[in-house]
Amino acid sequence: MSPRLALHLLGPPKLEMDDAPVHADRRKTLALLAYLTTNREQYTREYLSALLWPDYNQDKAFTNLRHTLWETGQAIGEGWIIASRETIGLNPDANLWLDVAQFNSLIVQSRSQTDASLRTSLLADSVSIYRNHFLTGFSLKDAPPFNEWAFAKSEELRRQLSHALSTLSDDYCSLGQAETAIPHAQRLVSLDPLNEAFH
């Protein structure tokens, strides 16, 4: 059976290989993995080098990207990322689990549910995955484009969490389970203390 790589990016980033922690020593390795796994697209070497090393000339940025790819292979093994002369992306056949993708998948499934009891089950699972905001405490001091992407992604996911918690609280109340709704409503208040409706 192929190894399974799990990335936990909701909160401080963590990597696990078959449930054992993986230590990626370099922040750029984590940043590259976070970007590729969250977006699941192929990117040109020019694009990724400008994202992670915007202040370097292209030759130096390309060298840094090659070294980071090598370090990524050292940290998690080969076969997870496919790099050609032009493009870099995740191996589509890799056995990869990403908390952001799981969170989004459960939210999407909940939207197609008309039965409140089934919807609450999906939403409760989704909000339990959300440990903290996207890449909490993680940034790159020399890569503003990456930090801007991470901030925008964090805001997008935070809005989804807020909507999920609001729907969950309403659904539990409509099912006569107000006690179960309270922790979710409290979490909503901590997300947005000035919102009177949440109070």
CSV table of N, CA and C in Angstrom, one decimal, residues 38-195:
chain,number,residue,atom,x,y,z
A,38,THR,N,-3.0,23.0,-1.8
A,38,THR,CA,-4.2,23.8,-1.7
A,38,THR,C,-4.8,24.1,-3.0
A,39,ASN,N,-4.0,24.4,-4.0
A,39,ASN,CA,-4.5,24.8,-5.3
A,39,ASN,C,-4.6,23.7,-6.3
A,40,ARG,N,-3.8,22.6,-6.2
A,40,ARG,CA,-3.9,21.4,-7.0
A,40,ARG,C,-3.8,21.8,-8.5
A,41,GLU,N,-2.9,22.6,-8.9
A,41,GLU,CA,-2.7,22.9,-10.3
A,41,GLU,C,-1.2,22.8,-10.7
A,42,GLN,N,-0.9,22.8,-12.0
A,42,GLN,CA,0.5,22.8,-12.4
A,42,GLN,C,0.9,24.3,-12.6
A,43,TYR,N,2.1,24.6,-12.1
A,43,TYR,CA,2.6,26.0,-12.2
A,43,TYR,C,3.9,26.0,-12.9
A,44,THR,N,4.1,27.1,-13.6
A,44,THR,CA,5.4,27.3,-14.3
A,44,THR,C,6.5,27.5,-13.2
A,45,ARG,N,7.7,27.2,-13.5
A,45,ARG,CA,8.8,27.5,-12.6
A,45,ARG,C,9.0,29.0,-12.4
A,46,GLU,N,8.7,29.8,-13.5
A,46,GLU,CA,8.8,31.2,-13.3
A,46,GLU,C,7.8,31.7,-12.3
A,47,TYR,N,6.6,31.2,-12.3
A,47,TYR,CA,5.5,31.6,-11.4
A,47,TYR,C,5.9,31.3,-10.0
A,48,LEU,N,6.3,30.1,-9.7
A,48,LEU,CA,6.6,29.6,-8.3
A,48,LEU,C,7.9,30.3,-7.8
A,49,SER,N,8.8,30.5,-8.7
A,49,SER,CA,10.1,31.2,-8.2
A,49,SER,C,9.8,32.7,-7.8
A,50,ALA,N,8.9,33.3,-8.6
A,50,ALA,CA,8.5,34.7,-8.3
A,50,ALA,C,7.6,34.8,-7.1
A,51,LEU,N,6.8,33.8,-6.8
A,51,LEU,CA,5.9,33.7,-5.6
A,51,LEU,C,6.8,33.6,-4.4
A,52,LEU,N,7.8,32.8,-4.4
A,52,LEU,CA,8.6,32.5,-3.2
A,52,LEU,C,9.9,33.3,-3.0
A,53,TRP,N,10.4,33.8,-4.2
A,53,TRP,CA,11.6,34.6,-4.1
A,53,TRP,C,11.5,35.9,-5.0
A,54,PRO,N,10.5,36.7,-4.7
A,54,PRO,CA,10.2,37.9,-5.6
A,54,PRO,C,11.4,38.9,-5.7
A,55,ASP,N,12.3,38.9,-4.8
A,55,ASP,CA,13.3,40.0,-4.8
A,55,ASP,C,14.6,39.5,-5.5
A,56,TYR,N,14.6,38.2,-5.9
A,56,TYR,CA,15.8,37.6,-6.5
A,56,TYR,C,15.8,37.7,-8.0
A,57,ASN,N,17.0,37.8,-8.7
A,57,ASN,CA,17.0,37.7,-10.1
A,57,ASN,C,16.5,36.2,-10.5
A,58,GLN,N,16.1,36.1,-11.7
A,58,GLN,CA,15.5,34.8,-12.1
A,58,GLN,C,16.4,33.6,-12.0
A,59,ASP,N,17.7,33.7,-12.3
A,59,ASP,CA,18.6,32.6,-12.2
A,59,ASP,C,18.7,32.2,-10.8
A,60,LYS,N,18.9,33.1,-9.8
A,60,LYS,CA,19.0,32.8,-8.4
A,60,LYS,C,17.7,32.2,-7.9
A,61,ALA,N,16.6,32.8,-8.3
A,61,ALA,CA,15.3,32.2,-7.9
A,61,ALA,C,15.1,30.8,-8.4
A,62,PHE,N,15.5,30.5,-9.6
A,62,PHE,CA,15.3,29.2,-10.2
A,62,PHE,C,16.2,28.2,-9.4
A,63,THR,N,17.4,28.6,-9.0
A,63,THR,CA,18.3,27.8,-8.3
A,63,THR,C,17.7,27.5,-6.9
A,64,ASN,N,17.1,28.5,-6.3
A,64,ASN,CA,16.5,28.3,-5.0
A,64,ASN,C,15.3,27.3,-5.1
A,65,LEU,N,14.5,27.5,-6.2
A,65,LEU,CA,13.4,26.6,-6.4
A,65,LEU,C,13.9,25.1,-6.5
A,66,ARG,N,14.9,24.9,-7.3
A,66,ARG,CA,15.4,23.6,-7.5
A,66,ARG,C,15.9,23.0,-6.2
A,67,HIS,N,16.6,23.8,-5.4
A,67,HIS,CA,17.0,23.3,-4.1
A,67,HIS,C,15.9,23.0,-3.2
A,68,THR,N,14.8,23.8,-3.2
A,68,THR,CA,13.6,23.6,-2.4
A,68,THR,C,12.9,22.3,-2.8
A,69,LEU,N,12.9,22.0,-4.1
A,69,LEU,CA,12.3,20.8,-4.6
A,69,LEU,C,13.1,19.6,-4.1
A,70,TRP,N,14.4,19.7,-4.1
A,70,TRP,CA,15.3,18.7,-3.6
A,70,TRP,C,15.0,18.5,-2.1
A,71,GLU,N,15.0,19.6,-1.3
A,71,GLU,CA,14.7,19.5,0.1
A,71,GLU,C,13.3,18.9,0.4
A,72,THR,N,12.4,19.2,-0.4
A,72,THR,CA,11.0,18.6,-0.3
A,72,THR,C,11.1,17.1,-0.4
A,73,GLY,N,11.9,16.6,-1.5
A,73,GLY,CA,12.0,15.2,-1.7
A,73,GLY,C,12.7,14.5,-0.5
A,74,GLN,N,13.7,15.2,0.1
A,74,GLN,CA,14.4,14.7,1.3
A,74,GLN,C,13.4,14.6,2.5
A,75,ALA,N,12.5,15.5,2.6
A,75,ALA,CA,11.6,15.5,3.8
A,75,ALA,C,10.5,14.5,3.6
A,76,ILE,N,9.9,14.4,2.4
A,76,ILE,CA,8.7,13.5,2.3
A,76,ILE,C,8.9,12.4,1.3
A,77,GLY,N,10.1,12.3,0.7
A,77,GLY,CA,10.3,11.2,-0.3
A,77,GLY,C,9.9,11.7,-1.7
A,78,GLU,N,10.3,10.9,-2.7
A,78,GLU,CA,10.1,11.2,-4.1
A,78,GLU,C,8.7,10.8,-4.5
A,79,GLY,N,8.2,11.4,-5.6
A,79,GLY,CA,6.9,10.9,-6.2
A,79,GLY,C,5.7,11.7,-5.9
A,80,TRP,N,5.8,12.6,-4.9
A,80,TRP,CA,4.7,13.5,-4.5
A,80,TRP,C,4.5,14.6,-5.5
A,81,ILE,N,5.6,15.2,-5.9
A,81,ILE,CA,5.6,16.3,-6.8
A,81,ILE,C,6.2,15.9,-8.2
A,82,ILE,N,5.5,16.3,-9.2
A,82,ILE,CA,6.0,16.1,-10.6
A,82,ILE,C,6.6,17.4,-11.1
A,83,ALA,N,7.9,17.4,-11.4
A,83,ALA,CA,8.5,18.6,-11.9
A,83,ALA,C,9.1,18.3,-13.3
A,84,SER,N,8.7,19.0,-14.3
A,84,SER,CA,9.3,19.0,-15.6
A,84,SER,C,10.2,20.2,-15.8
A,85,ARG,N,10.8,20.3,-16.9
A,85,ARG,CA,11.7,21.5,-17.2
A,85,ARG,C,10.9,22.8,-17.1
A,86,GLU,N,9.6,22.7,-17.4
A,86,GLU,CA,8.8,23.9,-17.4
A,86,GLU,C,7.8,24.1,-16.2
A,87,THR,N,7.2,23.0,-15.8
A,87,THR,CA,6.1,23.1,-14.8
A,87,THR,C,6.4,22.2,-13.6
A,88,ILE,N,5.7,22.6,-12.5
A,88,ILE,CA,5.7,21.8,-11.2
A,88,ILE,C,4.3,21.7,-10.7
A,89,GLY,N,4.0,20.5,-10.2
A,89,GLY,CA,2.7,20.3,-9.7
A,89,GLY,C,2.6,19.0,-8.9
A,90,LEU,N,1.5,18.8,-8.2
A,90,LEU,CA,1.4,17.6,-7.4
A,90,LEU,C,1.2,16.4,-8.3
A,91,ASN,N,1.6,15.2,-7.9
A,91,ASN,CA,1.3,14.0,-8.6
A,91,ASN,C,-0.2,13.7,-8.4
A,92,PRO,N,-1.0,13.6,-9.4
A,92,PRO,CA,-2.4,13.4,-9.2
A,92,PRO,C,-2.8,12.1,-8.6
A,93,ASP,N,-1.8,11.1,-8.7
A,93,ASP,CA,-2.1,9.8,-8.1
A,93,ASP,C,-1.6,9.6,-6.7
A,94,ALA,N,-1.0,10.7,-6.2
A,94,ALA,CA,-0.4,10.6,-4.8
A,94,ALA,C,-1.5,10.4,-3.8
A,95,ASN,N,-1.2,9.6,-2.8
A,95,ASN,CA,-2.1,9.3,-1.7
A,95,ASN,C,-2.0,10.4,-0.6
A,96,LEU,N,-2.8,11.5,-0.9
A,96,LEU,CA,-2.6,12.7,-0.1
A,96,LEU,C,-3.9,13.1,0.6
A,97,TRP,N,-3.8,13.5,1.8
A,97,TRP,CA,-5.0,14.0,2.6
A,97,TRP,C,-4.7,15.4,3.0
A,98,LEU,N,-5.6,16.3,2.7
A,98,LEU,CA,-5.4,17.8,3.1
A,98,LEU,C,-6.7,18.2,3.9
A,99,ASP,N,-6.4,18.8,5.1
A,99,ASP,CA,-7.6,19.2,5.9
A,99,ASP,C,-8.4,20.3,5.2
A,100,VAL,N,-7.8,21.2,4.5
A,100,VAL,CA,-8.5,22.2,3.8
A,100,VAL,C,-9.5,21.6,2.7
A,101,ALA,N,-9.0,20.6,2.0
A,101,ALA,CA,-9.8,19.9,1.0
A,101,ALA,C,-11.0,19.2,1.6
A,102,GLN,N,-10.7,18.5,2.8
A,102,GLN,CA,-11.8,17.8,3.5
A,102,GLN,C,-12.8,18.7,4.1
A,103,PHE,N,-12.4,19.9,4.6
A,103,PHE,CA,-13.3,20.9,5.1
A,103,PHE,C,-14.2,21.4,4.0
A,104,ASN,N,-13.6,21.7,2.9
A,104,ASN,CA,-14.4,22.2,1.7
A,104,ASN,C,-15.4,21.2,1.2
A,105,SER,N,-14.9,19.9,1.1
A,105,SER,CA,-15.8,18.9,0.6
A,105,SER,C,-17.0,18.7,1.5
A,106,LEU,N,-16.8,18.7,2.8
A,106,LEU,CA,-18.0,18.5,3.7
A,106,LEU,C,-18.9,19.7,3.6
A,107,ILE,N,-18.4,20.9,3.5
A,107,ILE,CA,-19.2,22.1,3.3
A,107,ILE,C,-20.1,22.0,2.0
A,108,VAL,N,-19.4,21.6,0.9
A,108,VAL,CA,-20.1,21.4,-0.3
A,108,VAL,C,-21.2,20.4,-0.2
A,109,GLN,N,-20.9,19.2,0.4
A,109,GLN,CA,-21.9,18.2,0.6
A,109,GLN,C,-23.1,18.7,1.5
A,110,SER,N,-22.8,19.5,2.5
A,110,SER,CA,-23.9,20.0,3.4
A,110,SER,C,-24.9,20.9,2.6
A,111,ARG,N,-24.3,21.6,1.6
A,111,ARG,CA,-25.2,22.6,0.9
A,111,ARG,C,-26.3,21.8,0.0
A,112,SER,N,-26.0,20.6,-0.3
A,112,SER,CA,-26.9,19.8,-1.1
A,112,SER,C,-27.9,19.1,-0.3
A,113,GLN,N,-27.8,19.2,1.0
A,113,GLN,CA,-28.7,18.4,2.0
A,113,GLN,C,-29.9,19.3,2.4
A,114,THR,N,-31.1,18.8,2.1
A,114,THR,CA,-32.3,19.5,2.6
A,114,THR,C,-32.7,19.0,4.0
A,115,ASP,N,-32.2,17.8,4.4
A,115,ASP,CA,-32.6,17.3,5.7
A,115,ASP,C,-31.6,17.9,6.7
A,116,ALA,N,-32.2,18.7,7.7
A,116,ALA,CA,-31.3,19.4,8.7
A,116,ALA,C,-30.5,18.4,9.5
A,117,SER,N,-31.0,17.2,9.8
A,117,SER,CA,-30.3,16.3,10.7
A,117,SER,C,-29.1,15.7,9.9
A,118,LEU,N,-29.2,15.5,8.6
A,118,LEU,CA,-28.1,15.0,7.8
A,118,LEU,C,-27.1,16.2,7.6
A,119,ARG,N,-27.6,17.4,7.4
A,119,ARG,CA,-26.8,18.6,7.2
A,119,ARG,C,-25.9,18.9,8.5
A,120,THR,N,-26.5,18.8,9.6
A,120,THR,CA,-25.8,19.0,10.9
A,120,THR,C,-24.6,18.1,11.0
A,121,SER,N,-24.8,16.8,10.7
A,121,SER,CA,-23.7,15.8,10.8
A,121,SER,C,-22.5,16.2,9.9
A,122,LEU,N,-22.8,16.6,8.7
A,122,LEU,CA,-21.7,17.1,7.8
A,122,LEU,C,-21.0,18.3,8.3
A,123,LEU,N,-21.8,19.3,8.7
A,123,LEU,CA,-21.3,20.6,9.2
A,123,LEU,C,-20.5,20.4,10.5
A,124,ALA,N,-21.0,19.5,11.4
A,124,ALA,CA,-20.2,19.3,12.6
A,124,ALA,C,-18.9,18.7,12.3
A,125,ASP,N,-18.8,17.8,11.4
A,125,ASP,CA,-17.5,17.2,11.0
A,125,ASP,C,-16.6,18.2,10.4
A,126,SER,N,-17.2,19.1,9.5
A,126,SER,CA,-16.4,20.1,8.9
A,126,SER,C,-15.8,21.1,9.9
A,127,VAL,N,-16.6,21.6,10.8
A,127,VAL,CA,-16.0,22.6,11.8
A,127,VAL,C,-15.1,21.9,12.8
A,128,SER,N,-15.2,20.6,13.0
A,128,SER,CA,-14.2,20.0,13.9
A,128,SER,C,-12.8,19.9,13.2
A,129,ILE,N,-12.8,19.9,11.9
A,129,ILE,CA,-11.5,19.8,11.2
A,129,ILE,C,-10.8,21.1,11.3
A,130,TYR,N,-11.5,22.2,11.4
A,130,TYR,CA,-11.0,23.6,11.4
A,130,TYR,C,-10.3,23.9,12.8
A,131,ARG,N,-9.0,23.5,13.0
A,131,ARG,CA,-8.4,23.6,14.2
A,131,ARG,C,-8.2,25.1,14.6
A,132,ASN,N,-7.7,25.9,13.5
A,132,ASN,CA,-7.5,27.3,13.7
A,132,ASN,C,-7.4,27.8,12.3
A,133,HIS,N,-7.1,29.1,12.1
A,133,HIS,CA,-7.1,29.7,10.8
A,133,HIS,C,-5.9,29.2,10.0
A,134,PHE,N,-6.1,29.3,8.7
A,134,PHE,CA,-5.2,28.8,7.7
A,134,PHE,C,-3.8,29.3,7.9
A,135,LEU,N,-2.8,28.3,8.1
A,135,LEU,CA,-1.4,28.6,8.3
A,135,LEU,C,-1.2,29.6,9.5
A,136,THR,N,-1.8,29.3,10.6
A,136,THR,CA,-1.7,30.2,11.8
A,136,THR,C,-0.2,30.3,12.1
A,137,GLY,N,0.3,31.5,12.3
A,137,GLY,CA,1.6,31.7,12.8
A,137,GLY,C,2.7,31.5,11.7
A,138,PHE,N,2.3,31.2,10.5
A,138,PHE,CA,3.3,30.9,9.4
A,138,PHE,C,3.3,32.0,8.4
A,139,SER,N,4.5,32.5,8.1
A,139,SER,CA,4.7,33.4,7.0
A,139,SER,C,6.1,33.4,6.5
A,140,LEU,N,6.4,34.0,5.4
A,140,LEU,CA,7.7,34.1,4.8
A,140,LEU,C,8.2,35.5,4.8
A,141,LYS,N,9.3,35.8,5.5
A,141,LYS,CA,9.7,37.2,5.7
A,141,LYS,C,10.1,37.9,4.4
A,142,ASP,N,10.5,37.1,3.4
A,142,ASP,CA,11.0,37.6,2.1
A,142,ASP,C,10.1,37.3,0.9
A,143,ALA,N,8.9,37.0,1.2
A,143,ALA,CA,8.0,36.6,0.1
A,143,ALA,C,6.6,37.2,0.3
A,144,PRO,N,6.4,38.5,0.1
A,144,PRO,CA,5.1,39.1,0.3
A,144,PRO,C,4.0,38.5,-0.6
A,145,PRO,N,4.3,38.1,-1.9
A,145,PRO,CA,3.2,37.5,-2.7
A,145,PRO,C,2.6,36.2,-2.0
A,146,PHE,N,3.5,35.4,-1.5
A,146,PHE,CA,3.0,34.2,-0.8
A,146,PHE,C,2.2,34.5,0.4
A,147,ASN,N,2.6,35.5,1.2
A,147,ASN,CA,1.9,35.9,2.4
A,147,ASN,C,0.5,36.5,2.0
A,148,GLU,N,0.5,37.3,0.9
A,148,GLU,CA,-0.8,37.8,0.5
A,148,GLU,C,-1.8,36.7,0.1
A,149,TRP,N,-1.3,35.7,-0.6
A,149,TRP,CA,-2.1,34.6,-1.0
A,149,TRP,C,-2.6,33.8,0.3
A,150,ALA,N,-1.7,33.6,1.2
A,150,ALA,CA,-2.1,32.9,2.5
A,150,ALA,C,-3.2,33.7,3.2
A,151,PHE,N,-3.0,35.0,3.3
A,151,PHE,CA,-4.0,35.8,4.0
A,151,PHE,C,-5.4,35.8,3.3
A,152,ALA,N,-5.4,35.9,2.0
A,152,ALA,CA,-6.7,35.8,1.2
A,152,ALA,C,-7.3,34.5,1.4
A,153,LYS,N,-6.5,33.4,1.4
A,153,LYS,CA,-7.1,32.0,1.6
A,153,LYS,C,-7.6,31.9,3.0
A,154,SER,N,-6.9,32.4,4.0
A,154,SER,CA,-7.4,32.4,5.4
A,154,SER,C,-8.7,33.1,5.5
A,155,GLU,N,-8.8,34.3,4.9
A,155,GLU,CA,-10.1,35.0,5.0
A,155,GLU,C,-11.3,34.2,4.4
A,156,GLU,N,-11.0,33.7,3.2
A,156,GLU,CA,-12.0,32.9,2.5
A,156,GLU,C,-12.5,31.7,3.4
A,157,LEU,N,-11.5,31.0,4.0
A,157,LEU,CA,-11.9,29.8,4.8
A,157,LEU,C,-12.6,30.3,6.1
A,158,ARG,N,-12.2,31.4,6.6
A,158,ARG,CA,-12.8,31.9,7.8
A,158,ARG,C,-14.3,32.3,7.6
A,159,ARG,N,-14.6,32.8,6.4
A,159,ARG,CA,-16.0,33.1,6.0
A,159,ARG,C,-16.8,31.8,5.9
A,160,GLN,N,-16.2,30.8,5.3
A,160,GLN,CA,-16.9,29.5,5.2
A,160,GLN,C,-17.1,28.9,6.6
A,161,LEU,N,-16.2,29.1,7.5
A,161,LEU,CA,-16.4,28.6,8.8
A,161,LEU,C,-17.5,29.3,9.5
A,162,SER,N,-17.5,30.6,9.4
A,162,SER,CA,-18.6,31.4,10.0
A,162,SER,C,-20.0,31.0,9.5
A,163,HIS,N,-20.1,30.8,8.2
A,163,HIS,CA,-21.4,30.4,7.6
A,163,HIS,C,-21.7,29.0,8.1
A,164,ALA,N,-20.8,28.1,8.2
A,164,ALA,CA,-21.0,26.8,8.6
A,164,ALA,C,-21.5,26.8,10.1
A,165,LEU,N,-20.9,27.5,10.9
A,165,LEU,CA,-21.2,27.6,12.3
A,165,LEU,C,-22.6,28.2,12.5
A,166,SER,N,-22.9,29.2,11.7
A,166,SER,CA,-24.2,29.9,11.7
A,166,SER,C,-25.3,28.9,11.3
A,167,THR,N,-25.1,28.2,10.2
A,167,THR,CA,-26.1,27.2,9.8
A,167,THR,C,-26.3,26.1,10.8
A,168,LEU,N,-25.1,25.7,11.3
A,168,LEU,CA,-25.2,24.6,12.3
A,168,LEU,C,-26.0,25.0,13.6
A,169,SER,N,-25.7,26.2,14.0
A,169,SER,CA,-26.5,26.7,15.2
A,169,SER,C,-28.0,26.8,14.9
A,170,ASP,N,-28.3,27.3,13.8
A,170,ASP,CA,-29.7,27.4,13.4
A,170,ASP,C,-30.4,26.0,13.2
A,171,ASP,N,-29.7,25.1,12.6
A,171,ASP,CA,-30.2,23.8,12.4
A,171,ASP,C,-30.4,23.1,13.7
A,172,TYR,N,-29.5,23.1,14.6
A,172,TYR,CA,-29.6,22.5,15.9
A,172,TYR,C,-30.9,23.1,16.7
A,173,CYS,N,-31.0,24.4,16.6
A,173,CYS,CA,-32.2,25.0,17.2
A,173,CYS,C,-33.5,24.5,16.6
A,174,SER,N,-33.5,24.5,15.3
A,174,SER,CA,-34.7,24.0,14.6
A,174,SER,C,-35.0,22.6,14.9
A,175,LEU,N,-34.0,21.8,15.3
A,175,LEU,CA,-34.2,20.4,15.6
A,175,LEU,C,-34.5,20.2,17.1
A,176,GLY,N,-34.6,21.3,17.8
A,176,GLY,CA,-34.9,21.3,19.3
A,176,GLY,C,-33.7,20.9,20.1
A,177,GLN,N,-32.5,21.2,19.6
A,177,GLN,CA,-31.2,20.8,20.3
A,177,GLN,C,-30.4,22.0,20.6
A,178,ALA,N,-31.0,23.0,21.3
A,178,ALA,CA,-30.4,24.3,21.5
A,178,ALA,C,-29.1,24.1,22.3
A,179,GLU,N,-29.1,23.1,23.2
A,179,GLU,CA,-27.8,22.9,24.0
A,179,GLU,C,-26.7,22.5,23.2
A,180,THR,N,-26.9,21.7,22.1
A,180,THR,CA,-25.9,21.3,21.2
A,180,THR,C,-25.4,22.5,20.4
A,181,ALA,N,-26.3,23.5,20.1
A,181,ALA,CA,-26.0,24.6,19.3
A,181,ALA,C,-25.0,25.6,20.0
A,182,ILE,N,-25.1,25.6,21.4
A,182,ILE,CA,-24.4,26.7,22.2
A,182,ILE,C,-22.9,26.7,21.9
A,183,PRO,N,-22.1,25.6,21.9
A,183,PRO,CA,-20.7,25.7,21.6
A,183,PRO,C,-20.4,26.3,20.2
A,184,HIS,N,-21.2,26.0,19.3
A,184,HIS,CA,-21.0,26.5,17.9
A,184,HIS,C,-21.3,28.0,17.9
A,185,ALA,N,-22.4,28.4,18.6
A,185,ALA,CA,-22.7,29.8,18.6
A,185,ALA,C,-21.6,30.6,19.4
A,186,GLN,N,-21.0,30.0,20.4
A,186,GLN,CA,-19.9,30.6,21.2
A,186,GLN,C,-18.7,30.8,20.3
A,187,ARG,N,-18.5,29.8,19.4
A,187,ARG,CA,-17.3,29.9,18.5
A,187,ARG,C,-17.6,31.0,17.5
A,188,LEU,N,-18.8,31.1,17.1
A,188,LEU,CA,-19.2,32.2,16.2
A,188,LEU,C,-18.9,33.6,16.8
A,189,VAL,N,-19.3,33.7,18.0
A,189,VAL,CA,-19.0,35.0,18.8
A,189,VAL,C,-17.6,35.3,18.9
A,190,SER,N,-16.7,34.3,19.1
A,190,SER,CA,-15.3,34.5,19.2
A,190,SER,C,-14.7,34.9,17.9
A,191,LEU,N,-15.3,34.4,16.8
A,191,LEU,CA,-14.9,34.7,15.4
A,191,LEU,C,-15.2,36.2,15.1
A,192,ASP,N,-16.4,36.6,15.5
A,192,ASP,CA,-16.9,38.0,15.2
A,192,ASP,C,-17.6,38.6,16.4
A,193,PRO,N,-16.8,39.1,17.4
A,193,PRO,CA,-17.4,39.6,18.6
A,193,PRO,C,-18.4,40.7,18.5
A,194,LEU,N,-18.3,41.4,17.4
A,194,LEU,CA,-19.2,42.6,17.2
A,194,LEU,C,-20.5,42.3,16.5
A,195,ASN,N,-20.7,41.0,16.1
A,195,ASN,CA,-21.9,40.7,15.4
A,195,ASN,C,-23.1,40.4,16.5
